Short mmCIF file of C-alpha atoms in Angstrom, two decimals:
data_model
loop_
_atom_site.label_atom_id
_atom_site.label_comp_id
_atom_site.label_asym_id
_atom_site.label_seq_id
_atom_site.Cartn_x
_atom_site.Cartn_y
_atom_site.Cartn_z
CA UNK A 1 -8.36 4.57 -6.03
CA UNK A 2 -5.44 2.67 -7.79
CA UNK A 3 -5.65 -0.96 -8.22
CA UNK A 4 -2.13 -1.48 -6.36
CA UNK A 5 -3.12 0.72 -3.23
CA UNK A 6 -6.65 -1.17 -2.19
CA UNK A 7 -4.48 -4.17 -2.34
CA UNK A 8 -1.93 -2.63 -0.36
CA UNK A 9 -4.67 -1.17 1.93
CA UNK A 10 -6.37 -4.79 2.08
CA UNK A 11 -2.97 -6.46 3.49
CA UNK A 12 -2.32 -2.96 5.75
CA UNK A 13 -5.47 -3.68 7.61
CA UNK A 14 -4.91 -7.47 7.96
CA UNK A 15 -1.82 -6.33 9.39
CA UNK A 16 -3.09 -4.40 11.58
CA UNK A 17 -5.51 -6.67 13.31
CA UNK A 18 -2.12 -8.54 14.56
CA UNK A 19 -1.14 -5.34 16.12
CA UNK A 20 -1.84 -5.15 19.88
CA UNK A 21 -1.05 -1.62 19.70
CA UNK A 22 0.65 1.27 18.38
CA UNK A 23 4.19 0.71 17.08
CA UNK A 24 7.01 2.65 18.79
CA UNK A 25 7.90 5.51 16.41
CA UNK A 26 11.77 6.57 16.56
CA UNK A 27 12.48 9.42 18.10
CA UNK A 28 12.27 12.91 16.40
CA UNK A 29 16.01 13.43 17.06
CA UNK A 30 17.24 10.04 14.61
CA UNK A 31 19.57 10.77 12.13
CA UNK A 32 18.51 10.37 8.52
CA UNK A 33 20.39 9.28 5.61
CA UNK A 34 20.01 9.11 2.05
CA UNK A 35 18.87 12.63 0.11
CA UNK A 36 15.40 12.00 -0.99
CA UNK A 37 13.55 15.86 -2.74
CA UNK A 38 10.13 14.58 -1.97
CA UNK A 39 11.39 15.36 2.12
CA UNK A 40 10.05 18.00 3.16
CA UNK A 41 13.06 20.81 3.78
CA UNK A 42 15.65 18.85 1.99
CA UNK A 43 17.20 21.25 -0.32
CA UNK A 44 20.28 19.47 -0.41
CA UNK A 45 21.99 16.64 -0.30
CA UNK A 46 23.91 18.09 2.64
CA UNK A 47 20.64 19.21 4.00
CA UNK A 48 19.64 15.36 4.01
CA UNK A 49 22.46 14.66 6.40
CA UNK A 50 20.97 16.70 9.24
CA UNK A 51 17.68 15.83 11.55
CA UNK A 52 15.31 17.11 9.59
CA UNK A 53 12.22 15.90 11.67
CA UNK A 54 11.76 18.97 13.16
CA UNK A 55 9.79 17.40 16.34
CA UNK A 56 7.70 14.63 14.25
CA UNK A 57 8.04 11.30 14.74
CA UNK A 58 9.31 9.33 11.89
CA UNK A 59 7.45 6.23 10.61
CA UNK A 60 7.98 3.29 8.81
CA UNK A 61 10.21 3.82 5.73
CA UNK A 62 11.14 7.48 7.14
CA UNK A 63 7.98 8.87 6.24
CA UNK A 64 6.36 11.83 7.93
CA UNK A 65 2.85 12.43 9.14
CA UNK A 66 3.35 16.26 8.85
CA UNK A 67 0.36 17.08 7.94
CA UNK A 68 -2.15 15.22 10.73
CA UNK A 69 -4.08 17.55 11.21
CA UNK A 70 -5.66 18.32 7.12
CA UNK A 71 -4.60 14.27 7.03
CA UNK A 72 -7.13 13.93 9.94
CA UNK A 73 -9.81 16.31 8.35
CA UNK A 74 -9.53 14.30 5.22
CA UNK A 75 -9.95 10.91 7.03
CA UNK A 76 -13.13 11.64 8.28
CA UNK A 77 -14.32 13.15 5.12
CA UNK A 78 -13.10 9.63 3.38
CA UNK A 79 -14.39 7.08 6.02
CA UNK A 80 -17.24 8.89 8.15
CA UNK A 81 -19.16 10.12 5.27
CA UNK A 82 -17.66 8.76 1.79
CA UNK A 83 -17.11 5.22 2.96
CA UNK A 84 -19.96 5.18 5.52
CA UNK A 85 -22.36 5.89 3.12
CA UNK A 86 -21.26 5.80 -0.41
CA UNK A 87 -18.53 3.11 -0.58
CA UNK A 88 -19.51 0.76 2.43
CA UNK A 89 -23.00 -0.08 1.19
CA UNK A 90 -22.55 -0.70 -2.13
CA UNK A 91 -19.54 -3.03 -1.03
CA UNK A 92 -22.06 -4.78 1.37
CA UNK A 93 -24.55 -5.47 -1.64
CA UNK A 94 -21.38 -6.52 -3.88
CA UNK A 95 -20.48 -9.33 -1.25
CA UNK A 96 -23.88 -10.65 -1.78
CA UNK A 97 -22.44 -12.25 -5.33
CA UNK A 98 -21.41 -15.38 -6.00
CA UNK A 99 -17.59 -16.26 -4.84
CA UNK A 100 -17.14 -17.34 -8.05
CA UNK A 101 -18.20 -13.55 -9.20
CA UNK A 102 -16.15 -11.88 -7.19
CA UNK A 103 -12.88 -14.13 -8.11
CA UNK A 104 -13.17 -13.83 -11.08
CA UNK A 105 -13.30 -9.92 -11.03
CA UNK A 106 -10.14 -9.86 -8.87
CA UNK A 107 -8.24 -12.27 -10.75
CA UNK A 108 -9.17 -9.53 -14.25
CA UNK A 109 -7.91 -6.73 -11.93
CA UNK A 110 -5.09 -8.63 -11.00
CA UNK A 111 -3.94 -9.42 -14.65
CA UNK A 112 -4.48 -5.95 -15.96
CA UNK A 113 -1.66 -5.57 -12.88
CA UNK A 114 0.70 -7.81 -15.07
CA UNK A 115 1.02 -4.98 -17.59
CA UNK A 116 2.78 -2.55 -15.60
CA UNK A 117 4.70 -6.00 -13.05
CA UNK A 118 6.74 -6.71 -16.38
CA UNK A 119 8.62 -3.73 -16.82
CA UNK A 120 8.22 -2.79 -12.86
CA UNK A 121 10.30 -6.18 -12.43
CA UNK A 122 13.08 -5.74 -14.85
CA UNK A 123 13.68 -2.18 -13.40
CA UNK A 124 14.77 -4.03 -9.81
CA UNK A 125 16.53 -6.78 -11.42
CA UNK A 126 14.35 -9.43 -11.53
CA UNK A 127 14.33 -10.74 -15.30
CA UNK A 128 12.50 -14.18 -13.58
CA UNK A 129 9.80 -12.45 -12.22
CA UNK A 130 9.59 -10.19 -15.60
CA UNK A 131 9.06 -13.07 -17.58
CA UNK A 132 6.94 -14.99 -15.34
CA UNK A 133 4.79 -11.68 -15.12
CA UNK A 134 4.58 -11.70 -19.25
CA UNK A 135 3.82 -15.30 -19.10
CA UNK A 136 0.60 -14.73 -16.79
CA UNK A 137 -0.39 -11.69 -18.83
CA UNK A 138 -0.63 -13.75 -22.09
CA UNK A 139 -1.45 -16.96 -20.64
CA UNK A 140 -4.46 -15.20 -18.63
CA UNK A 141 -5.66 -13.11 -21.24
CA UNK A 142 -6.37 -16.24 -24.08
CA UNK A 143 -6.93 -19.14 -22.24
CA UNK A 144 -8.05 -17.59 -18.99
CA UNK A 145 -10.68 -15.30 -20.99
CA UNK A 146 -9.08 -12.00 -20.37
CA UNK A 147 -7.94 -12.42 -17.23
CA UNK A 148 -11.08 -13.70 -15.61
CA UNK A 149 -9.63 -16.81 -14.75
CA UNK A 150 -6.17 -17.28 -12.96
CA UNK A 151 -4.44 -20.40 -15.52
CA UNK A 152 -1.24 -18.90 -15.04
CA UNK A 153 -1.45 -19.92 -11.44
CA UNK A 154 -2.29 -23.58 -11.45
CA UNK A 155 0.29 -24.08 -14.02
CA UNK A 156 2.64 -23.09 -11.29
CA UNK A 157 3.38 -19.12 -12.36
CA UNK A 158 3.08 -17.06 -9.52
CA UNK A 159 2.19 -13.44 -9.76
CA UNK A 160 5.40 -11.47 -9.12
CA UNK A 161 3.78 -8.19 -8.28
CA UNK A 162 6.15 -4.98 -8.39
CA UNK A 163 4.20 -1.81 -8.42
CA UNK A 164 6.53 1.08 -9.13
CA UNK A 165 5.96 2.55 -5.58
CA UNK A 166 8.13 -0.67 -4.59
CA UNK A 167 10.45 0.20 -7.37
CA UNK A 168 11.24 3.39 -6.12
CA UNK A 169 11.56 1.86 -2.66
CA UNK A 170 14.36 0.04 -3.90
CA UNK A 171 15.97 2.39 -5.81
CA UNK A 172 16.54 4.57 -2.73
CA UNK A 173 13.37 7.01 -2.74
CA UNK A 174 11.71 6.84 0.65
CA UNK A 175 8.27 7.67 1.49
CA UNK A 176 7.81 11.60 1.98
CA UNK A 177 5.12 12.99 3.97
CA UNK A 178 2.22 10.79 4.83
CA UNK A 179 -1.08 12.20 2.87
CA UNK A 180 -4.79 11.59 3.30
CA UNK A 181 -6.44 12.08 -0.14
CA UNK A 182 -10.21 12.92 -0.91
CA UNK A 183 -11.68 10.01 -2.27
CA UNK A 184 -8.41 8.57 -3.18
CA UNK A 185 -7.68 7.20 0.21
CA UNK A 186 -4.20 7.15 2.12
CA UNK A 187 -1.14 7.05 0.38
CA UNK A 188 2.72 8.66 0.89
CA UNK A 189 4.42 10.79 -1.77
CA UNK A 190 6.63 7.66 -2.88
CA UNK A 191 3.56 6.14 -3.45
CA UNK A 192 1.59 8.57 -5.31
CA UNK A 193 4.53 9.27 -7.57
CA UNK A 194 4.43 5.64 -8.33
CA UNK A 195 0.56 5.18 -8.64
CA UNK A 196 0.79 7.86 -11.56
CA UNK A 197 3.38 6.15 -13.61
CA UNK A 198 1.64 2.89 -13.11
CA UNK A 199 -1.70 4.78 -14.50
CA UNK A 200 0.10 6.04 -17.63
CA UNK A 201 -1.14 2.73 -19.67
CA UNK A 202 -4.06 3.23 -18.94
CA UNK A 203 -4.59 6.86 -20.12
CA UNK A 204 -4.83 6.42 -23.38
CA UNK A 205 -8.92 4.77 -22.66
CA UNK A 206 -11.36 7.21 -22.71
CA UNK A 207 -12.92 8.75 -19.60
CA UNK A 208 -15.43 6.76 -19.56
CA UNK A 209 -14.25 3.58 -19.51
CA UNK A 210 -11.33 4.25 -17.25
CA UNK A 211 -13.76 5.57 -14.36
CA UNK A 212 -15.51 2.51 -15.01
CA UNK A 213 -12.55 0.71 -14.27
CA UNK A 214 -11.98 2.30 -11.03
CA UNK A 215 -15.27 2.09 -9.64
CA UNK A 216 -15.95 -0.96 -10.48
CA UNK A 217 -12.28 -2.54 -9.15
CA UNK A 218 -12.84 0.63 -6.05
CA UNK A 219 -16.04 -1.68 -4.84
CA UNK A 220 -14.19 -5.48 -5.63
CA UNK A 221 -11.46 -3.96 -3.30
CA UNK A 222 -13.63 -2.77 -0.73
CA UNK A 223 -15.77 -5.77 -0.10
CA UNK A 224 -12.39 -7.88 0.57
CA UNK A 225 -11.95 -5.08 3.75
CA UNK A 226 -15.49 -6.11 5.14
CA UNK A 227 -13.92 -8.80 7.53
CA UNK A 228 -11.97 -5.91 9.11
CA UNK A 229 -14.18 -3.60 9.56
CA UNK A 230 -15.20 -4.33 13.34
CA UNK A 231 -11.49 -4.29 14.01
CA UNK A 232 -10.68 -0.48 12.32
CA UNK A 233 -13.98 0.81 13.63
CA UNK A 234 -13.47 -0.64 17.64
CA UNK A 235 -9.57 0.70 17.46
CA UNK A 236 -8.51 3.67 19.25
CA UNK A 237 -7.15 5.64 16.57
CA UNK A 238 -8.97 4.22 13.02
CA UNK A 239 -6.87 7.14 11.69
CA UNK A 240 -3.12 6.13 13.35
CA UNK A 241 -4.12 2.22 13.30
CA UNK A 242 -4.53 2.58 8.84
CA UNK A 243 -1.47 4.32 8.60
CA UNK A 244 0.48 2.94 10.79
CA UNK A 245 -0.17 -0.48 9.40
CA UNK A 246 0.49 1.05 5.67
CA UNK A 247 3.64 2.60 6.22
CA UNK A 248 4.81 -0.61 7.61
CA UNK A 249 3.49 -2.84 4.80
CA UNK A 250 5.20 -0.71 2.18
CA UNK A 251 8.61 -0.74 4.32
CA UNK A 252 8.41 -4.64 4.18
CA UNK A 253 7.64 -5.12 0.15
CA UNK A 254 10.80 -2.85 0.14
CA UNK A 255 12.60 -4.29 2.49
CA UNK A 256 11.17 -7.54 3.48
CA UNK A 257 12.59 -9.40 6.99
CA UNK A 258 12.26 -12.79 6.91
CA UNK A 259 9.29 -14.51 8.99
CA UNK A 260 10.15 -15.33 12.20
CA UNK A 261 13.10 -12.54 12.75
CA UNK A 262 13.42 -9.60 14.67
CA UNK A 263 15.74 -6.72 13.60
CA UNK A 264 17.64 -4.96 16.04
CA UNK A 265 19.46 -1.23 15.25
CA UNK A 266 20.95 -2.35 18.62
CA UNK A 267 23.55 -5.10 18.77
CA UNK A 268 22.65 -8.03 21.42
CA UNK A 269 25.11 -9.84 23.97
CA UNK A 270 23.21 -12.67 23.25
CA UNK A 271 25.81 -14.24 26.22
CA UNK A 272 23.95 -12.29 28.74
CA UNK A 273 20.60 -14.51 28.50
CA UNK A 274 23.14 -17.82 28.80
CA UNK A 275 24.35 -16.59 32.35
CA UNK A 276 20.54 -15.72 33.69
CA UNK A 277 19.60 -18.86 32.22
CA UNK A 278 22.80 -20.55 34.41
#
């Protein structure tokens, strides 16, 4: 699995603890805007105009779980029998390292990141967080041993991630049909589009050492989930609680609301609460 989506996965489950149940979905019959060819049926811009739902309920960042049933099937397949016994116990036996260890691993993951955050940031705008990202990269990689040791950070340069999913939030591309992947985990066709372009730097290693890669960062990224584990397992819906809780942490890297507000689609007579109050 891509380095961006375990981290992605990581927060989506930490969200998800905080939920105290399913989110209301919006109604089938909500209008839908901007053309997007990874929707399913849109074969035209004027075709994007028109409810194109066609009795699903659309998620976070107008993406569609039309496909919950092989979705489903593939769920168990990844986290009854692949994660249960494969990917869960070798996590288990990773956590037994030193912290030290494991921070250090995360913080080399985390910097090969910066390779693909520098160009990911100038394509939204941000020259700042570009620089900052190349700063971190170089700074990291001598003095912090190849990455293995986060410098950048205590000299005050935070990591401005981007991954190019996010980019093509913000450019307009929403998230397609939801999809549950063998082995590679969930993800939405925004994303996967994105996860592929981020992997182009990285195709020029040889097999070898680039399944190394993802095994070995596959296991670091799993053993930060074990704290949530009782809390996905206990849910209701393991299956609707993940996605859910993706979907939504996608929509807010694309759209982030500040903490501590609540959007509306509605507007509020906030007048009316003064005269119950009175």
């Amino acid at each position: 699995m891509h380095q961006h989506r375990f981290h992605k996965l990581t927060a989506a489950v930490a969200l998800a603890i905080g939920m105290c149940g399913f989110s209301a979905l919006t109604p089938a019959t909500a209008a839908h805007g901007s053309y997007n060819p990874m929707m399913p049926r849109q074969l035209s811009a004027e075709m994007a105009q028109r409810d194109y739902a066609y009795g699903y309920s659309i998620l976070s960042g107008h993406a569609l779980d039309s496909l919950e049933e092989p979705n489903r099937a593939m769920w168990f397949l990844n986290y009854d029998i692949f994660d249960h016994y494969i990917l869960r116990p070798v996590a288990h036996g990773y956590a037994y390292l030193p912290q030290g260890v494991q921070s250090s691993m995360g913080n080399f993951f985390n910097n090969l990141d910066e390779v693909n955050n520098i160009p990911n940031n100038l394509l939204v705008g941000d020259v700042g967080g570009s620089a900052v990202s190349l700063g971190r990269l170089v700074i990291n990689s001598t003095i912090g041993l190849l990455g293995f040791f986060d410098v950048a950070s205590q000299m005050g340069l935070t990591a401005h991630t981007m991954p190019m999913g996010t980019v093509l939030g913000k450019g307009g591309v929403e998230q397609g049909p939801f999809l549950m992947i063998p082995a590679y985990g969930p993800t939405t066709a925004r994303d996967l589009h994105g996860n592929v372009v981020d992997g182009l730097p990285w195709a020029a290693l040889s097999w070898p050492v680039t399944i190394g890669k993802w095994a070995l960062e596959g296991v670091h990224n799993r053993a930060q989930l074990i704290p949530q584990e009782d809390m996905v397992d206990n849910s209701m819906d393991p299956y609707a609680t993940t996605r859910d809780a993706l979907l939504m942490y996608d929509e807010n890297q694309v759209n982030p609301v500040q903490e501590g507000v609540v959007e509306s689609e509605d507007d509020f007579d906030e007048s009316l609460l003064d005269e119950i109050d009175g």
